[in-house]
GROMACS .gro file of C-alpha atoms in nm:
model
  198
    1MET     CA    1  -6.682  -0.707   5.036
    2LEU     CA    2  -6.327  -0.763   5.147
    3GLN     CA    3  -6.215  -0.791   4.785
    4LYS     CA    4  -6.386  -0.462   4.701
    5ILE     CA    5  -6.210  -0.288   4.986
    6SER     CA    6  -5.873  -0.423   4.880
    7ASP     CA    7  -5.941  -0.318   4.520
    8ARG     CA    8  -6.045   0.025   4.637
    9SER     CA    9  -5.735   0.044   4.855
   10ILE     CA   10  -5.517  -0.046   4.556
   11LEU     CA   11  -5.674   0.238   4.366
   12ALA     CA   12  -5.628   0.474   4.658
   13PRO     CA   13  -5.306   0.375   4.835
   14HIS     CA   14  -5.305   0.691   5.050
   15ARG     CA   15  -5.604   0.549   5.249
   16LEU     CA   16  -5.414   0.235   5.350
   17THR     CA   17  -5.251   0.192   5.683
   18HIS     CA   18  -4.878   0.191   5.692
   19ALA     CA   19  -4.853  -0.188   5.735
   20ALA     CA   20  -5.099  -0.249   5.448
   21TRP     CA   21  -4.904  -0.011   5.225
   22ILE     CA   22  -4.578  -0.199   5.292
   23ARG     CA   23  -4.749  -0.533   5.213
   24PHE     CA   24  -4.890  -0.381   4.894
   25ARG     CA   25  -4.544  -0.256   4.788
   26ARG     CA   26  -4.376  -0.588   4.863
   27ARG     CA   27  -4.634  -0.785   4.669
   28ASN     CA   28  -4.608  -0.553   4.366
   29ALA     CA   29  -4.229  -0.546   4.386
   30MET     CA   30  -4.222  -0.928   4.373
   31GLN     CA   31  -4.457  -0.928   4.072
   32TYR     CA   32  -4.245  -0.675   3.886
   33SER     CA   33  -3.923  -0.858   3.970
   34ARG     CA   34  -4.077  -1.180   3.836
   35ARG     CA   35  -4.172  -1.004   3.513
   36SER     CA   36  -3.837  -0.835   3.455
   37PRO     CA   37  -3.572  -1.049   3.284
   38PRO     CA   38  -3.269  -1.157   3.489
   39PHE     CA   39  -3.038  -0.969   3.249
   40ALA     CA   40  -3.209  -0.631   3.290
   41LEU     CA   41  -2.954  -0.355   3.235
   42GLN     CA   42  -2.919  -0.072   3.472
   43ARG     CA   43  -2.760   0.261   3.396
   44ARG     CA   44  -2.447   0.176   3.595
   45HIS     CA   45  -2.396  -0.141   3.388
   46VAL     CA   46  -2.417   0.054   3.062
   47LEU     CA   47  -2.182   0.324   3.188
   48GLY     CA   48  -1.936   0.067   3.324
   49GLY     CA   49  -1.935  -0.118   2.992
   50ALA     CA   50  -1.876   0.204   2.798
   51LEU     CA   51  -1.587   0.299   3.026
   52ALA     CA   52  -1.432  -0.048   2.999
   53THR     CA   53  -1.458  -0.038   2.619
   54ALA     CA   54  -1.296   0.306   2.606
   55ALA     CA   55  -1.014   0.195   2.836
   56ALA     CA   56  -0.954  -0.120   2.630
   57ALA     CA   57  -0.932   0.088   2.311
   58LEU     CA   58  -0.647   0.289   2.463
   59LEU     CA   59  -0.432  -0.013   2.543
   60PRO     CA   60  -0.165  -0.112   2.291
   61TRP     CA   61  -0.253  -0.456   2.165
   62THR     CA   62   0.004  -0.703   2.042
   63PRO     CA   63  -0.083  -1.051   1.927
   64VAL     CA   64   0.036  -1.330   2.155
   65PHE     CA   65   0.084  -1.565   1.862
   66PRO     CA   66   0.321  -1.511   1.571
   67VAL     CA   67   0.150  -1.365   1.267
   68GLU     CA   68   0.244  -1.529   0.940
   69VAL     CA   69   0.302  -1.268   0.673
   70ASP     CA   70   0.293  -1.357   0.306
   71ALA     CA   71   0.632  -1.300   0.137
   72ASP     CA   72   0.473  -1.081  -0.131
   73GLN     CA   73   0.298  -0.870   0.133
   74ALA     CA   74   0.618  -0.830   0.334
   75PHE     CA   75   0.809  -0.725   0.021
   76LEU     CA   76   0.537  -0.477  -0.072
   77ALA     CA   77   0.530  -0.335   0.284
   78LEU     CA   78   0.908  -0.289   0.280
   79SER     CA   79   0.888  -0.132  -0.066
   80ILE     CA   80   0.625   0.115   0.056
   81LEU     CA   81   0.848   0.214   0.348
   82LEU     CA   82   1.157   0.256   0.128
   83THR     CA   83   0.996   0.439  -0.164
   84GLY     CA   84   0.754   0.647   0.040
   85ARG     CA   85   0.473   0.560  -0.202
   86ASP     CA   86   0.164   0.381  -0.077
   87ASN     CA   87   0.011   0.306  -0.419
   88LEU     CA   88   0.261   0.051  -0.547
   89ASP     CA   89   0.132  -0.214  -0.786
   90PRO     CA   90   0.115  -0.552  -0.606
   91ALA     CA   91   0.147  -0.748  -0.932
   92LEU     CA   92   0.464  -0.560  -1.027
   93GLY     CA   93   0.591  -0.606  -0.671
   94ARG     CA   94   0.542  -0.983  -0.701
   95ARG     CA   95   0.741  -0.991  -1.028
   96LEU     CA   96   1.019  -0.776  -0.879
   97ARG     CA   97   1.041  -0.999  -0.572
   98GLN     CA   98   1.063  -1.314  -0.784
   99ALA     CA   99   1.337  -1.159  -0.999
  100LEU     CA  100   1.534  -1.043  -0.694
  101GLN     CA  101   1.489  -1.385  -0.537
  102SER     CA  102   1.661  -1.552  -0.833
  103GLY     CA  103   1.983  -1.376  -0.730
  104ASN     CA  104   1.931  -1.399  -0.352
  105ASP     CA  105   1.781  -1.717  -0.210
  106ARG     CA  106   1.751  -1.555   0.137
  107LEU     CA  107   1.552  -1.257   0.006
  108ASP     CA  108   1.238  -1.334   0.206
  109GLN     CA  109   1.433  -1.368   0.532
  110HIS     CA  110   1.629  -1.049   0.460
  111THR     CA  111   1.306  -0.866   0.378
  112THR     CA  112   1.153  -0.972   0.710
  113ASP     CA  113   1.470  -0.877   0.900
  114LEU     CA  114   1.495  -0.534   0.739
  115LEU     CA  115   1.125  -0.469   0.788
  116GLY     CA  116   1.161  -0.561   1.155
  117LEU     CA  117   1.461  -0.330   1.193
  118LEU     CA  118   1.273  -0.038   1.040
  119GLU     CA  119   0.964  -0.094   1.254
  120THR     CA  120   1.134  -0.159   1.589
  121ARG     CA  121   1.417   0.093   1.578
  122LYS     CA  122   1.236   0.362   1.375
  123VAL     CA  123   1.548   0.425   1.166
  124PRO     CA  124   1.521   0.739   0.950
  125LEU     CA  125   1.554   0.646   0.582
  126PRO     CA  126   1.844   0.887   0.509
  127ASP     CA  127   2.049   0.714   0.782
  128LEU     CA  128   1.948   0.357   0.693
  129GLN     CA  129   2.232   0.269   0.456
  130ALA     CA  130   2.500   0.409   0.689
  131ILE     CA  131   2.358   0.213   0.984
  132LEU     CA  132   2.343  -0.110   0.783
  133ALA     CA  133   2.701  -0.061   0.663
  134THR     CA  134   2.824   0.014   1.017
  135GLU     CA  135   2.652  -0.292   1.160
  136LYS     CA  136   2.765  -0.508   0.864
  137ALA     CA  137   2.414  -0.645   0.824
  138ALA     CA  138   2.369  -0.939   0.588
  139PHE     CA  139   2.094  -0.745   0.412
  140ALA     CA  140   2.287  -0.417   0.373
  141ALA     CA  141   2.254  -0.423  -0.008
  142LEU     CA  142   1.880  -0.495  -0.003
  143PRO     CA  143   1.745  -0.136   0.020
  144GLY     CA  144   1.946  -0.030  -0.286
  145GLN     CA  145   1.836  -0.337  -0.481
  146ILE     CA  146   1.470  -0.277  -0.400
  147MET     CA  147   1.489   0.094  -0.484
  148THR     CA  148   1.668   0.022  -0.813
  149ALA     CA  149   1.409  -0.241  -0.903
  150TRP     CA  150   1.116  -0.007  -0.836
  151TYR     CA  151   1.261   0.312  -0.982
  152LEU     CA  152   1.436   0.171  -1.289
  153GLY     CA  153   1.228  -0.141  -1.339
  154VAL     CA  154   1.552  -0.339  -1.384
  155VAL     CA  155   1.677  -0.625  -1.166
  156GLY     CA  156   2.037  -0.737  -1.196
  157LYS     CA  157   2.336  -0.599  -1.385
  158GLY     CA  158   2.505  -0.656  -1.716
  159PRO     CA  159   2.391  -0.938  -1.940
  160GLN     CA  160   2.186  -1.087  -1.654
  161ALA     CA  161   1.977  -0.770  -1.616
  162LYS     CA  162   1.602  -0.820  -1.651
  163VAL     CA  163   1.370  -0.536  -1.746
  164LEU     CA  164   1.042  -0.587  -1.561
  165ALA     CA  165   0.892  -0.241  -1.586
  166PHE     CA  166   0.956   0.044  -1.823
  167GLU     CA  167   0.670   0.291  -1.841
  168HIS     CA  168   0.544   0.166  -1.500
  169ALA     CA  169   0.880   0.209  -1.324
  170LEU     CA  170   0.872   0.481  -1.059
  171ASN     CA  171   1.119   0.705  -1.245
  172ALA     CA  172   0.860   0.734  -1.524
  173VAL     CA  173   0.562   0.749  -1.288
  174ALA     CA  174   0.718   1.039  -1.093
  175VAL     CA  175   0.717   1.263  -1.402
  176SER     CA  176   0.414   1.116  -1.578
  177ASP     CA  177   0.210   1.434  -1.535
  178LYS     CA  178   0.444   1.610  -1.785
  179LEU     CA  179   0.645   1.340  -1.963
  180LYS     CA  180   0.520   1.026  -2.130
  181PRO     CA  181   0.796   0.771  -2.187
  182PRO     CA  182   0.771   0.548  -2.489
  183THR     CA  183   0.616   0.211  -2.423
  184TYR     CA  184   0.920   0.031  -2.564
  185ALA     CA  185   1.293   0.025  -2.493
  186TYR     CA  186   1.549   0.119  -2.755
  187GLY     CA  187   1.780  -0.164  -2.659
  188ALA     CA  188   1.928  -0.354  -2.367
  189PRO     CA  189   1.949  -0.175  -2.031
  190GLY     CA  190   2.219   0.092  -2.050
  191SER     CA  191   2.251   0.071  -2.428
  192TRP     CA  192   2.192   0.445  -2.457
  193SER     CA  193   2.525   0.514  -2.282
  194HIS     CA  194   2.737   0.371  -2.569
  195ASN     CA  195   2.823   0.576  -2.876
  196PRO     CA  196   2.640   0.407  -3.166
  197ASN     CA  197   2.896   0.543  -3.417
  198ALA     CA  198   3.194   0.388  -3.241
   0.00000   0.00000   0.00000
């Protein structure tokens, strides 16, 4: 009989006395707390996590360890900054870097130094050569060498000049929508400047 009354009182909690209602709530609260997992999320936890994630996304992150950059990638990144073209051919860039390196054994170090200067000081490209000449930087000639290599496809001067790109050099690519250069060279670099009848 007592069990029936308690069952009936569970079904009709408004008929319980105040003390019985509190006992009923405590017992049910303990059952529900036992059933709920210890990691149950509440709305304030979700909102706090979302706010923390948004705040972390706004912070400028810098790595605390030095990042090793491949020499080819550094050369290509510097070339992209100097030429203003983001679709440079990595294979051609690798060949140009190797050819430039044959005449400058410190090319990789100079590339890293110049890339660092451009990124930290935000030097405008039209002022770059004047700043390098004023500061007497060891890599002052590097921007001109890289631009010549990409735009003419030639590395070096005179008899030591190497032609690495002809129709894929940037001077031909820049006008390729209207002009198609021949896929062969008529002679050595600069041979067109001499009078053939002389």
